[in-house]
């Protein structure tokens, strides 16, 4: 008899990013003139595919090169959560994270890579468990600098 209430609370939690904006976590910045890459990797997330209303989940990796300010590391994870906790597609989410960092931090550049397993591919349809989808978004100085991109990928290796 309590199932409808539990399901309603679950969906409120799963989609809480619909009512949030990245400006919340990304507005808390600290002055710094570094120019050195900041990388936060292996940020675990869970999201819901807007096509099949089935989960997809994985890890996000974010790098940026600050111009004159940095943000607390937990704020990068909070930004991922905001975009993941929406009806979403992975490709859009990857770009939204990169665009938010460019808008609110004004860095030299941003690179975001998201690796995810989609239940619509593993539980139904083609039924290929373990398959991963990788999406990448690069902005600013990361867009055309192959050496910078290579450095990002090297830092992701275990």
mmCIF file of C-alpha atoms in Angstrom:
data_model
loop_
_atom_site.group_PDB
_atom_site.id
_atom_site.type_symbol
_atom_site.label_atom_id
_atom_site.label_comp_id
_atom_site.label_asym_id
_atom_site.label_seq_id
_atom_site.Cartn_x
_atom_site.Cartn_y
_atom_site.Cartn_z
ATOM 1 C CA UNK A 1 0.000 0.000 0.000
ATOM 2 C CA UNK A 2 2.999 2.329 0.464
ATOM 3 C CA UNK A 3 4.466 1.553 -2.966
ATOM 4 C CA UNK A 4 2.996 4.578 -4.801
ATOM 5 C CA UNK A 5 4.439 6.927 -2.176
ATOM 6 C CA UNK A 6 7.866 5.223 -2.320
ATOM 7 C CA UNK A 7 7.887 5.429 -6.121
ATOM 8 C CA UNK A 8 6.950 9.116 -6.020
ATOM 9 C CA UNK A 9 9.762 9.843 -3.548
ATOM 10 C CA UNK A 10 12.178 7.820 -5.704
ATOM 11 C CA UNK A 11 11.359 9.838 -8.831
ATOM 12 C CA UNK A 12 11.673 13.096 -6.894
ATOM 13 C CA UNK A 13 15.190 12.058 -5.881
ATOM 14 C CA UNK A 14 16.210 10.658 -9.278
ATOM 15 C CA UNK A 15 15.086 13.800 -11.124
ATOM 16 C CA UNK A 16 16.099 16.428 -8.558
ATOM 17 C CA UNK A 17 18.452 18.001 -11.120
ATOM 18 C CA UNK A 18 15.445 19.301 -13.063
ATOM 19 C CA UNK A 19 15.022 22.082 -10.481
ATOM 20 C CA UNK A 20 18.710 22.952 -10.121
ATOM 21 C CA UNK A 21 21.204 24.958 -12.126
ATOM 22 C CA UNK A 22 24.979 24.616 -12.327
ATOM 23 C CA UNK A 23 25.283 28.240 -11.246
ATOM 24 C CA UNK A 24 24.629 27.050 -7.673
ATOM 25 C CA UNK A 25 27.807 25.001 -7.134
ATOM 26 C CA UNK A 26 29.952 26.834 -9.700
ATOM 27 C CA UNK A 27 29.421 30.268 -8.163
ATOM 28 C CA UNK A 28 31.665 29.454 -5.183
ATOM 29 C CA UNK A 29 35.075 30.240 -6.637
ATOM 30 C CA UNK A 30 38.508 31.078 -5.277
ATOM 31 C CA UNK A 31 40.968 33.478 -6.909
ATOM 32 C CA UNK A 32 43.999 31.766 -8.397
ATOM 33 C CA UNK A 33 46.298 32.509 -11.299
ATOM 34 C CA UNK A 34 47.489 29.024 -12.088
ATOM 35 C CA UNK A 35 47.161 28.025 -15.703
ATOM 36 C CA UNK A 36 47.773 24.410 -14.632
ATOM 37 C CA UNK A 37 45.280 21.688 -15.483
ATOM 38 C CA UNK A 38 42.837 20.652 -12.768
ATOM 39 C CA UNK A 39 41.458 17.135 -13.224
ATOM 40 C CA UNK A 40 38.711 15.421 -11.266
ATOM 41 C CA UNK A 41 38.254 11.865 -12.476
ATOM 42 C CA UNK A 42 36.039 8.892 -11.724
ATOM 43 C CA UNK A 43 33.006 10.920 -10.647
ATOM 44 C CA UNK A 44 30.326 8.228 -10.382
ATOM 45 C CA UNK A 45 26.850 9.185 -11.596
ATOM 46 C CA UNK A 46 23.453 7.621 -12.255
ATOM 47 C CA UNK A 47 21.002 8.990 -14.789
ATOM 48 C CA UNK A 48 17.837 8.067 -16.671
ATOM 49 C CA UNK A 49 17.709 7.802 -20.450
ATOM 50 C CA UNK A 50 14.988 10.006 -21.858
ATOM 51 C CA UNK A 51 14.380 7.569 -24.736
ATOM 52 C CA UNK A 52 13.515 4.437 -22.750
ATOM 53 C CA UNK A 53 13.245 5.738 -19.165
ATOM 54 C CA UNK A 54 15.910 3.217 -18.195
ATOM 55 C CA UNK A 55 19.034 3.952 -16.161
ATOM 56 C CA UNK A 56 22.486 4.623 -17.461
ATOM 57 C CA UNK A 57 25.411 4.992 -15.118
ATOM 58 C CA UNK A 58 29.139 5.379 -15.135
ATOM 59 C CA UNK A 59 31.939 7.839 -14.501
ATOM 60 C CA UNK A 60 32.629 11.392 -15.567
ATOM 61 C CA UNK A 61 36.116 12.881 -15.886
ATOM 62 C CA UNK A 62 36.495 16.675 -15.934
ATOM 63 C CA UNK A 63 39.576 18.772 -16.649
ATOM 64 C CA UNK A 64 39.865 22.530 -16.883
ATOM 65 C CA UNK A 65 42.630 25.072 -17.044
ATOM 66 C CA UNK A 66 41.787 28.032 -14.812
ATOM 67 C CA UNK A 67 42.458 31.586 -15.922
ATOM 68 C CA UNK A 68 41.993 33.464 -12.644
ATOM 69 C CA UNK A 69 39.757 31.329 -10.421
ATOM 70 C CA UNK A 70 39.137 27.762 -9.355
ATOM 71 C CA UNK A 71 36.142 26.037 -7.867
ATOM 72 C CA UNK A 72 36.093 23.583 -4.975
ATOM 73 C CA UNK A 73 36.549 20.018 -6.224
ATOM 74 C CA UNK A 74 33.247 18.843 -4.773
ATOM 75 C CA UNK A 75 31.525 21.455 -6.935
ATOM 76 C CA UNK A 76 32.617 19.581 -10.063
ATOM 77 C CA UNK A 77 30.921 16.435 -8.746
ATOM 78 C CA UNK A 78 27.825 18.475 -7.835
ATOM 79 C CA UNK A 79 27.705 19.831 -11.375
ATOM 80 C CA UNK A 80 27.769 16.284 -12.766
ATOM 81 C CA UNK A 81 24.926 15.359 -10.389
ATOM 82 C CA UNK A 82 22.778 18.295 -11.499
ATOM 83 C CA UNK A 83 22.911 17.226 -15.138
ATOM 84 C CA UNK A 84 22.764 13.483 -14.449
ATOM 85 C CA UNK A 85 19.646 13.775 -12.301
ATOM 86 C CA UNK A 86 17.408 14.665 -15.225
ATOM 87 C CA UNK A 87 15.797 12.743 -18.028
ATOM 88 C CA UNK A 88 18.883 12.842 -20.154
ATOM 89 C CA UNK A 89 21.017 11.522 -22.955
ATOM 90 C CA UNK A 90 24.706 11.000 -22.336
ATOM 91 C CA UNK A 91 25.893 13.093 -25.266
ATOM 92 C CA UNK A 92 23.898 16.141 -24.149
ATOM 93 C CA UNK A 93 24.951 15.711 -20.514
ATOM 94 C CA UNK A 94 28.635 15.690 -21.498
ATOM 95 C CA UNK A 95 28.247 18.956 -23.402
ATOM 96 C CA UNK A 96 26.152 20.572 -20.664
ATOM 97 C CA UNK A 97 28.863 19.920 -18.078
ATOM 98 C CA UNK A 98 31.552 21.412 -20.348
ATOM 99 C CA UNK A 99 29.395 24.428 -21.237
ATOM 100 C CA UNK A 100 28.552 25.130 -17.586
ATOM 101 C CA UNK A 101 32.220 25.169 -16.603
ATOM 102 C CA UNK A 102 33.044 27.503 -19.495
ATOM 103 C CA UNK A 103 30.186 29.832 -18.568
ATOM 104 C CA UNK A 104 30.696 30.056 -14.820
ATOM 105 C CA UNK A 105 34.463 29.596 -14.436
ATOM 106 C CA UNK A 106 35.648 31.276 -17.659
ATOM 107 C CA UNK A 107 38.682 28.965 -17.891
ATOM 108 C CA UNK A 108 41.155 28.714 -20.755
ATOM 109 C CA UNK A 109 39.430 25.454 -21.647
ATOM 110 C CA UNK A 110 37.501 22.407 -20.491
ATOM 111 C CA UNK A 111 37.487 18.726 -21.420
ATOM 112 C CA UNK A 112 34.848 16.282 -20.216
ATOM 113 C CA UNK A 113 34.701 12.554 -20.847
ATOM 114 C CA UNK A 114 31.774 10.397 -19.750
ATOM 115 C CA UNK A 115 31.840 6.592 -19.805
ATOM 116 C CA UNK A 116 28.521 4.853 -19.150
ATOM 117 C CA UNK A 117 26.664 1.585 -19.341
ATOM 118 C CA UNK A 118 23.117 1.926 -20.627
ATOM 119 C CA UNK A 119 20.491 -0.476 -19.365
ATOM 120 C CA UNK A 120 18.553 -0.026 -22.621
ATOM 121 C CA UNK A 121 21.527 -1.786 -24.278
ATOM 122 C CA UNK A 122 22.253 -4.356 -21.590
ATOM 123 C CA UNK A 123 18.883 -5.355 -20.161
ATOM 124 C CA UNK A 124 16.731 -5.132 -23.281
ATOM 125 C CA UNK A 125 17.210 -4.698 -27.003
ATOM 126 C CA UNK A 126 20.622 -5.933 -28.114
ATOM 127 C CA UNK A 127 21.386 -7.298 -24.585
ATOM 128 C CA UNK A 128 25.131 -6.618 -24.465
ATOM 129 C CA UNK A 129 26.049 -6.245 -20.776
ATOM 130 C CA UNK A 130 29.349 -4.582 -20.078
ATOM 131 C CA UNK A 131 29.306 -2.453 -23.217
ATOM 132 C CA UNK A 132 30.184 1.177 -22.535
ATOM 133 C CA UNK A 133 29.422 4.363 -24.366
ATOM 134 C CA UNK A 134 32.056 7.110 -24.267
ATOM 135 C CA UNK A 135 31.280 10.744 -25.032
ATOM 136 C CA UNK A 136 33.741 13.631 -25.046
ATOM 137 C CA UNK A 137 33.288 17.394 -25.077
ATOM 138 C CA UNK A 138 36.169 19.834 -25.408
ATOM 139 C CA UNK A 139 35.969 23.594 -25.205
ATOM 140 C CA UNK A 140 38.419 26.457 -25.427
ATOM 141 C CA UNK A 141 42.117 25.579 -25.529
ATOM 142 C CA UNK A 142 41.324 21.847 -25.412
ATOM 143 C CA UNK A 143 39.507 21.967 -28.770
ATOM 144 C CA UNK A 144 42.531 22.269 -31.055
ATOM 145 C CA UNK A 145 45.494 21.420 -28.835
ATOM 146 C CA UNK A 146 46.240 17.720 -29.446
ATOM 147 C CA UNK A 147 49.032 17.712 -26.860
ATOM 148 C CA UNK A 148 46.647 19.007 -24.193
ATOM 149 C CA UNK A 149 44.075 16.377 -25.151
ATOM 150 C CA UNK A 150 46.756 13.670 -24.986
ATOM 151 C CA UNK A 151 47.786 14.863 -21.537
ATOM 152 C CA UNK A 152 44.140 14.611 -20.402
ATOM 153 C CA UNK A 153 43.887 11.025 -21.667
ATOM 154 C CA UNK A 154 47.255 10.063 -20.127
ATOM 155 C CA UNK A 155 46.111 11.367 -16.733
ATOM 156 C CA UNK A 156 42.983 9.170 -16.942
ATOM 157 C CA UNK A 157 45.048 5.996 -17.145
ATOM 158 C CA UNK A 158 45.305 4.060 -13.864
#
